[in-house]
Amino acid sequence: MKIAIIGAGLAGLCCAITLEKNGLEVDVFEKREIAGDRFTNAEAMFSMTQHPVDDAVKYLSETYGIHLKPSSNIQKLLCYSKNELGELDGKLGFINMRGKHPDSYESQLAAQLKTDIQYHHNVSYDDISKEYTHVVLATGDPLDTKKLQPYDVAFRATFRGALIEGEFNQTEAHAFFNYDIAPKGMAYLLPHSDTTASLVNVYPQYPDTEGYDKEKLWEKCFEECCRRLDQDFTITSNFSLKDYIIGKAESSRIGNTFFVGNCWGSITPAFGLGQFESMLTGIYAAQDIAGLGDYDKLTKHLSQGYHDSLTLRRTLEKLDNDQLDLVTKSINNKFAEELITNKHINLFKMIGRTLHPFSRKA
Ligand SMILES: Cc1cc2nc3c(=O)[nH]c(=O)nc-3n(C[C@H](O)[C@H](O)[C@H](O)COP(=O)(O)OP(=O)(O)OC[C@H]3O[C@@H](n4cnc5c(N)ncnc54)[C@H](O)[C@@H]3O)c2cc1C
């Protein structure tokens, strides 16, 4: 067997580590200079979207021997709609660094790999597919998948974000569901220390949202964030992304070519979370190659999760700010909080299945 992985991101690295653990040699190609050579930002993993896994970090460690150190635990999630504030408390998940930060998940994973990553190798599938018996496409770019098979694009997203300075509690994450700021989308603030945080405004690009001025929305977002958290934050660096594709590949694999991470469709569309799912697809592909499982079957629950999450997104998109206020307010109800944070209940699956007939009626 001769195995190549294109892309040393979350999915590619987890795949490579798992192959190594099973005694298989692999060539890992990465177009950038180091793993995680992109803008720094904080990302989150939420237990409530990862059912039945309660603690993703513990699960990856104990089940697959992949050890991650997040930057903090989330003990409180504050949800702001236009006029309401909803709060969730509990063991909600983790905040971690991505990109150039020395503690980013990419650099933590790269450090667990014994094989040398071949940096500065911007390879195409055509370049290497003849040389290798197995190819794992892990470029994080669904356009690479689209060259090989159908990929259903749910939507393209615009991100506008910044690193900001202020005073933060690292155990608190903040989410803004206000369509005046992020039409059909959301903004979120994730602290990475007591004094620094990432603030991101993200919304889907549809014909009715394309006309919005990204920078004007960002200004509103920043002002609203300062107002609701009652601080004058300082921006230290900015980033911006457009046309970020969220969708799903038709097939998990074609012959011995495996699609993992974003190339598979690992981002759950409702809230744009995809880190844990990307890592799992990488691990599952490696298990298949090592003869320990069937990639199609292993990813089945993730496919279902994607579709449930898409249903939830389509429903959320139909709400207006008044309805978002009602939903946000309802979170403060103890029963609702218990439902959302109960590790035995897959709330997103329940909502997805219940809303499916309604969300189809566009
Ligand atoms: C701004 C932003 C915020 C996000 N926030 C969250 C969050 O809070 N929580 C969450 O769970 N998810 C979040 N996500 C989603 C999450 O980051 C992705 O799901 C995840 O990174 C996808 O992993 P991947 O391995 O598929 O791709 P990546 O991690 O992007 O890795 C792909 C790698 O392939 C390399 N590469 C690309 N092309 C080639 C080539 N031709 N040859 C060699 N190498 C190549 C790239 O340089 C890169 O290193 C966010 C995404 C963005 C953009």
PDB file of C-alpha atoms and ligand atoms in Angstrom, residues 5-13 28-39 41-46 49-50 94 96 98 106 118 120-125 127 137-141 144 159-161 188 190 200 202 239 241 244 246 260-268 271-279 281, ligand 1:
ATOM      1  CA  ILE A   5      -2.742  12.591   2.239  1.00  0.00           C
ATOM      2  CA  ILE A   6      -3.249  15.961   0.540  1.00  0.00           C
ATOM      3  CA  GLY A   7      -3.536  18.623   3.248  1.00  0.00           C
ATOM      4  CA  ALA A   8      -2.182  18.771   6.817  1.00  0.00           C
ATOM      5  CA  GLY A   9      -5.265  20.281   8.451  1.00  0.00           C
ATOM      6  CA  LEU A  10      -7.435  18.721  11.140  1.00  0.00           C
ATOM      7  CA  ALA A  11      -8.760  15.871   9.002  1.00  0.00           C
ATOM      8  CA  GLY A  12      -5.489  15.080   7.190  1.00  0.00           C
ATOM      9  CA  LEU A  13      -3.426  15.094  10.391  1.00  0.00           C
ATOM     10  CA  VAL A  28       1.534  13.952   3.942  1.00  0.00           C
ATOM     11  CA  PHE A  29       1.623  16.926   1.559  1.00  0.00           C
ATOM     12  CA  GLU A  30       0.922  20.450   2.776  1.00  0.00           C
ATOM     13  CA  LYS A  31       1.034  23.502   0.534  1.00  0.00           C
ATOM     14  CA  ARG A  32       1.900  25.913   3.338  1.00  0.00           C
ATOM     15  CA  GLU A  33       5.101  26.471   5.310  1.00  0.00           C
ATOM     16  CA  ILE A  34       3.866  24.984   8.596  1.00  0.00           C
ATOM     17  CA  ALA A  35       0.694  23.239   9.768  1.00  0.00           C
ATOM     18  CA  GLY A  36      -1.818  25.974  10.558  1.00  0.00           C
ATOM     19  CA  ASP A  37      -0.098  28.662   8.503  1.00  0.00           C
ATOM     20  CA  ARG A  38      -3.146  30.934   8.272  1.00  0.00           C
ATOM     21  CA  PHE A  39      -4.729  33.718  10.319  1.00  0.00           C
ATOM     22  CA  ASN A  41      -8.529  32.641  15.474  1.00  0.00           C
ATOM     23  CA  ALA A  42     -10.316  30.857  18.273  1.00  0.00           C
ATOM     24  CA  GLU A  43     -12.835  28.139  17.456  1.00  0.00           C
ATOM     25  CA  ALA A  44     -15.158  26.129  19.664  1.00  0.00           C
ATOM     26  CA  MET A  45     -16.442  22.591  20.088  1.00  0.00           C
ATOM     27  CA  PHE A  46     -19.870  22.288  21.726  1.00  0.00           C
ATOM     28  CA  THR A  49     -23.943  19.300  18.885  1.00  0.00           C
ATOM     29  CA  GLN A  50     -21.797  16.161  19.300  1.00  0.00           C
ATOM     30  CA  PHE A  94     -14.155  23.919  24.662  1.00  0.00           C
ATOM     31  CA  ASN A  96      -9.243  26.187  21.102  1.00  0.00           C
ATOM     32  CA  ARG A  98      -6.410  27.652  15.162  1.00  0.00           C
ATOM     33  CA  GLU A 106      -3.033  22.042  13.783  1.00  0.00           C
ATOM     34  CA  GLN A 118       6.179  17.592   3.186  1.00  0.00           C
ATOM     35  CA  HIS A 120       5.552  23.679   0.319  1.00  0.00           C
ATOM     36  CA  HIS A 121       3.912  20.873  -1.668  1.00  0.00           C
ATOM     37  CA  ASN A 122       0.853  22.241  -3.389  1.00  0.00           C
ATOM     38  CA  VAL A 123      -0.210  18.997  -5.046  1.00  0.00           C
ATOM     39  CA  SER A 124      -3.230  18.178  -7.124  1.00  0.00           C
ATOM     40  CA  TYR A 125      -5.072  14.883  -7.089  1.00  0.00           C
ATOM     41  CA  ASP A 127      -0.381  14.850  -9.808  1.00  0.00           C
ATOM     42  CA  LEU A 137      -8.250  14.327  -0.076  1.00  0.00           C
ATOM     43  CA  ALA A 138      -7.992  16.633   2.951  1.00  0.00           C
ATOM     44  CA  THR A 139      -7.466  20.076   1.420  1.00  0.00           C
ATOM     45  CA  GLY A 140     -10.372  21.675   3.292  1.00  0.00           C
ATOM     46  CA  ASP A 141     -11.660  22.843  -0.096  1.00  0.00           C
ATOM     47  CA  ASP A 144     -11.253  19.901  -5.015  1.00  0.00           C
ATOM     48  CA  PHE A 159     -16.850  35.674   7.413  1.00  0.00           C
ATOM     49  CA  ARG A 160     -15.577  38.938   8.832  1.00  0.00           C
ATOM     50  CA  GLY A 161     -13.604  38.709  12.024  1.00  0.00           C
ATOM     51  CA  TYR A 188     -19.725  35.008  18.142  1.00  0.00           C
ATOM     52  CA  LEU A 190     -14.617  33.411  21.914  1.00  0.00           C
ATOM     53  CA  VAL A 200     -16.516  36.785  14.095  1.00  0.00           C
ATOM     54  CA  VAL A 202     -20.723  35.113   9.608  1.00  0.00           C
ATOM     55  CA  PHE A 239      -9.570  38.779   8.742  1.00  0.00           C
ATOM     56  CA  LEU A 241     -13.329  35.310   3.995  1.00  0.00           C
ATOM     57  CA  TYR A 244     -16.527  29.605   2.067  1.00  0.00           C
ATOM     58  CA  ILE A 246     -20.618  24.535   3.291  1.00  0.00           C
ATOM     59  CA  VAL A 260     -12.318  13.795   4.576  1.00  0.00           C
ATOM     60  CA  GLY A 261     -12.999  17.018   6.499  1.00  0.00           C
ATOM     61  CA  ASN A 262     -14.521  19.793   4.422  1.00  0.00           C
ATOM     62  CA  CYS A 263     -13.820  17.711   1.285  1.00  0.00           C
ATOM     63  CA  TRP A 264     -16.333  15.218   2.719  1.00  0.00           C
ATOM     64  CA  GLY A 265     -18.775  17.793   4.113  1.00  0.00           C
ATOM     65  CA  SER A 266     -17.975  17.854   7.788  1.00  0.00           C
ATOM     66  CA  ILE A 267     -19.313  21.309   8.649  1.00  0.00           C
ATOM     67  CA  THR A 268     -22.706  21.138  10.321  1.00  0.00           C
ATOM     68  CA  PHE A 271     -23.875  26.863  13.332  1.00  0.00           C
ATOM     69  CA  GLY A 272     -20.843  26.165  11.116  1.00  0.00           C
ATOM     70  CA  LEU A 273     -19.132  23.750  13.513  1.00  0.00           C
ATOM     71  CA  GLY A 274     -16.834  21.241  11.823  1.00  0.00           C
ATOM     72  CA  GLN A 275     -13.669  20.649  13.810  1.00  0.00           C
ATOM     73  CA  PHE A 276     -14.689  17.486  15.639  1.00  0.00           C
ATOM     74  CA  GLU A 277     -16.442  16.079  12.567  1.00  0.00           C
ATOM     75  CA  SER A 278     -13.348  16.763  10.413  1.00  0.00           C
ATOM     76  CA  MET A 279     -11.111  14.924  12.858  1.00  0.00           C
ATOM     77  CA  THR A 281     -13.641  11.659   9.167  1.00  0.00           C
TER      78      THR A 281
HETATM   79  C1  LIG B   1     -13.415  31.495  10.291  1.00  0.00           C
HETATM   80  C2  LIG B   1     -13.866  30.099  10.629  1.00  0.00           C
HETATM   81  C3  LIG B   1     -14.324  29.825  11.895  1.00  0.00           C
HETATM   82  C4  LIG B   1     -14.728  28.519  12.225  1.00  0.00           C
HETATM   83  N1  LIG B   1     -15.145  28.283  13.486  1.00  0.00           N
HETATM   84  C5  LIG B   1     -15.418  27.014  13.883  1.00  0.00           C
HETATM   85  C6  LIG B   1     -15.740  26.737  15.243  1.00  0.00           C
HETATM   86  O1  LIG B   1     -15.805  27.632  16.101  1.00  0.00           O
HETATM   87  N2  LIG B   1     -15.959  25.435  15.582  1.00  0.00           N
HETATM   88  C7  LIG B   1     -15.889  24.410  14.676  1.00  0.00           C
HETATM   89  O2  LIG B   1     -16.089  23.247  15.051  1.00  0.00           O
HETATM   90  N3  LIG B   1     -15.592  24.659  13.370  1.00  0.00           N
HETATM   91  C8  LIG B   1     -15.347  25.918  12.959  1.00  0.00           C
HETATM   92  N4  LIG B   1     -14.994  26.177  11.652  1.00  0.00           N
HETATM   93  C9  LIG B   1     -14.903  25.040  10.724  1.00  0.00           C
HETATM   94  C10 LIG B   1     -13.574  24.272  10.882  1.00  0.00           C
HETATM   95  O3  LIG B   1     -12.511  25.172  10.951  1.00  0.00           O
HETATM   96  C11 LIG B   1     -13.398  23.319   9.679  1.00  0.00           C
HETATM   97  O4  LIG B   1     -14.492  22.426   9.686  1.00  0.00           O
HETATM   98  C12 LIG B   1     -12.108  22.489   9.742  1.00  0.00           C
HETATM   99  O5  LIG B   1     -10.965  23.278   9.853  1.00  0.00           O
HETATM  100  C13 LIG B   1     -11.987  21.668   8.462  1.00  0.00           C
HETATM  101  O6  LIG B   1     -10.853  20.843   8.561  1.00  0.00           O
HETATM  102  P1  LIG B   1     -10.142  20.256   7.245  1.00  0.00           P
HETATM  103  O7  LIG B   1      -9.066  19.360   7.717  1.00  0.00           O
HETATM  104  O8  LIG B   1     -11.144  19.767   6.292  1.00  0.00           O
HETATM  105  O9  LIG B   1      -9.505  21.551   6.550  1.00  0.00           O
HETATM  106  P2  LIG B   1      -8.347  22.502   7.076  1.00  0.00           P
HETATM  107  O10 LIG B   1      -8.192  22.398   8.537  1.00  0.00           O
HETATM  108  O11 LIG B   1      -8.653  23.827   6.459  1.00  0.00           O
HETATM  109  O12 LIG B   1      -7.023  21.918   6.431  1.00  0.00           O
HETATM  110  C14 LIG B   1      -6.782  21.844   5.040  1.00  0.00           C
HETATM  111  C15 LIG B   1      -5.275  21.852   4.820  1.00  0.00           C
HETATM  112  O13 LIG B   1      -5.003  21.477   3.480  1.00  0.00           O
HETATM  113  C16 LIG B   1      -3.975  22.322   2.965  1.00  0.00           C
HETATM  114  N5  LIG B   1      -4.092  22.309   1.491  1.00  0.00           N
HETATM  115  C17 LIG B   1      -5.085  22.855   0.750  1.00  0.00           C
HETATM  116  N6  LIG B   1      -4.883  22.578  -0.566  1.00  0.00           N
HETATM  117  C18 LIG B   1      -3.744  21.843  -0.648  1.00  0.00           C
HETATM  118  C19 LIG B   1      -3.017  21.265  -1.736  1.00  0.00           C
HETATM  119  N7  LIG B   1      -3.445  21.366  -2.995  1.00  0.00           N
HETATM  120  N8  LIG B   1      -1.883  20.584  -1.467  1.00  0.00           N
HETATM  121  C20 LIG B   1      -1.430  20.462  -0.182  1.00  0.00           C
HETATM  122  N9  LIG B   1      -2.081  21.014   0.888  1.00  0.00           N
HETATM  123  C21 LIG B   1      -3.228  21.678   0.662  1.00  0.00           C
HETATM  124  C22 LIG B   1      -4.281  23.660   3.608  1.00  0.00           C
HETATM  125  O14 LIG B   1      -3.168  24.527   3.570  1.00  0.00           O
HETATM  126  C23 LIG B   1      -4.669  23.238   5.026  1.00  0.00           C
HETATM  127  O15 LIG B   1      -3.541  23.152   5.859  1.00  0.00           O
HETATM  128  C24 LIG B   1     -14.656  27.478  11.264  1.00  0.00           C
HETATM  129  C25 LIG B   1     -14.213  27.761   9.962  1.00  0.00           C
HETATM  130  C26 LIG B   1     -13.817  29.060   9.651  1.00  0.00           C
HETATM  131  C27 LIG B   1     -13.341  29.364   8.259  1.00  0.00           C
END
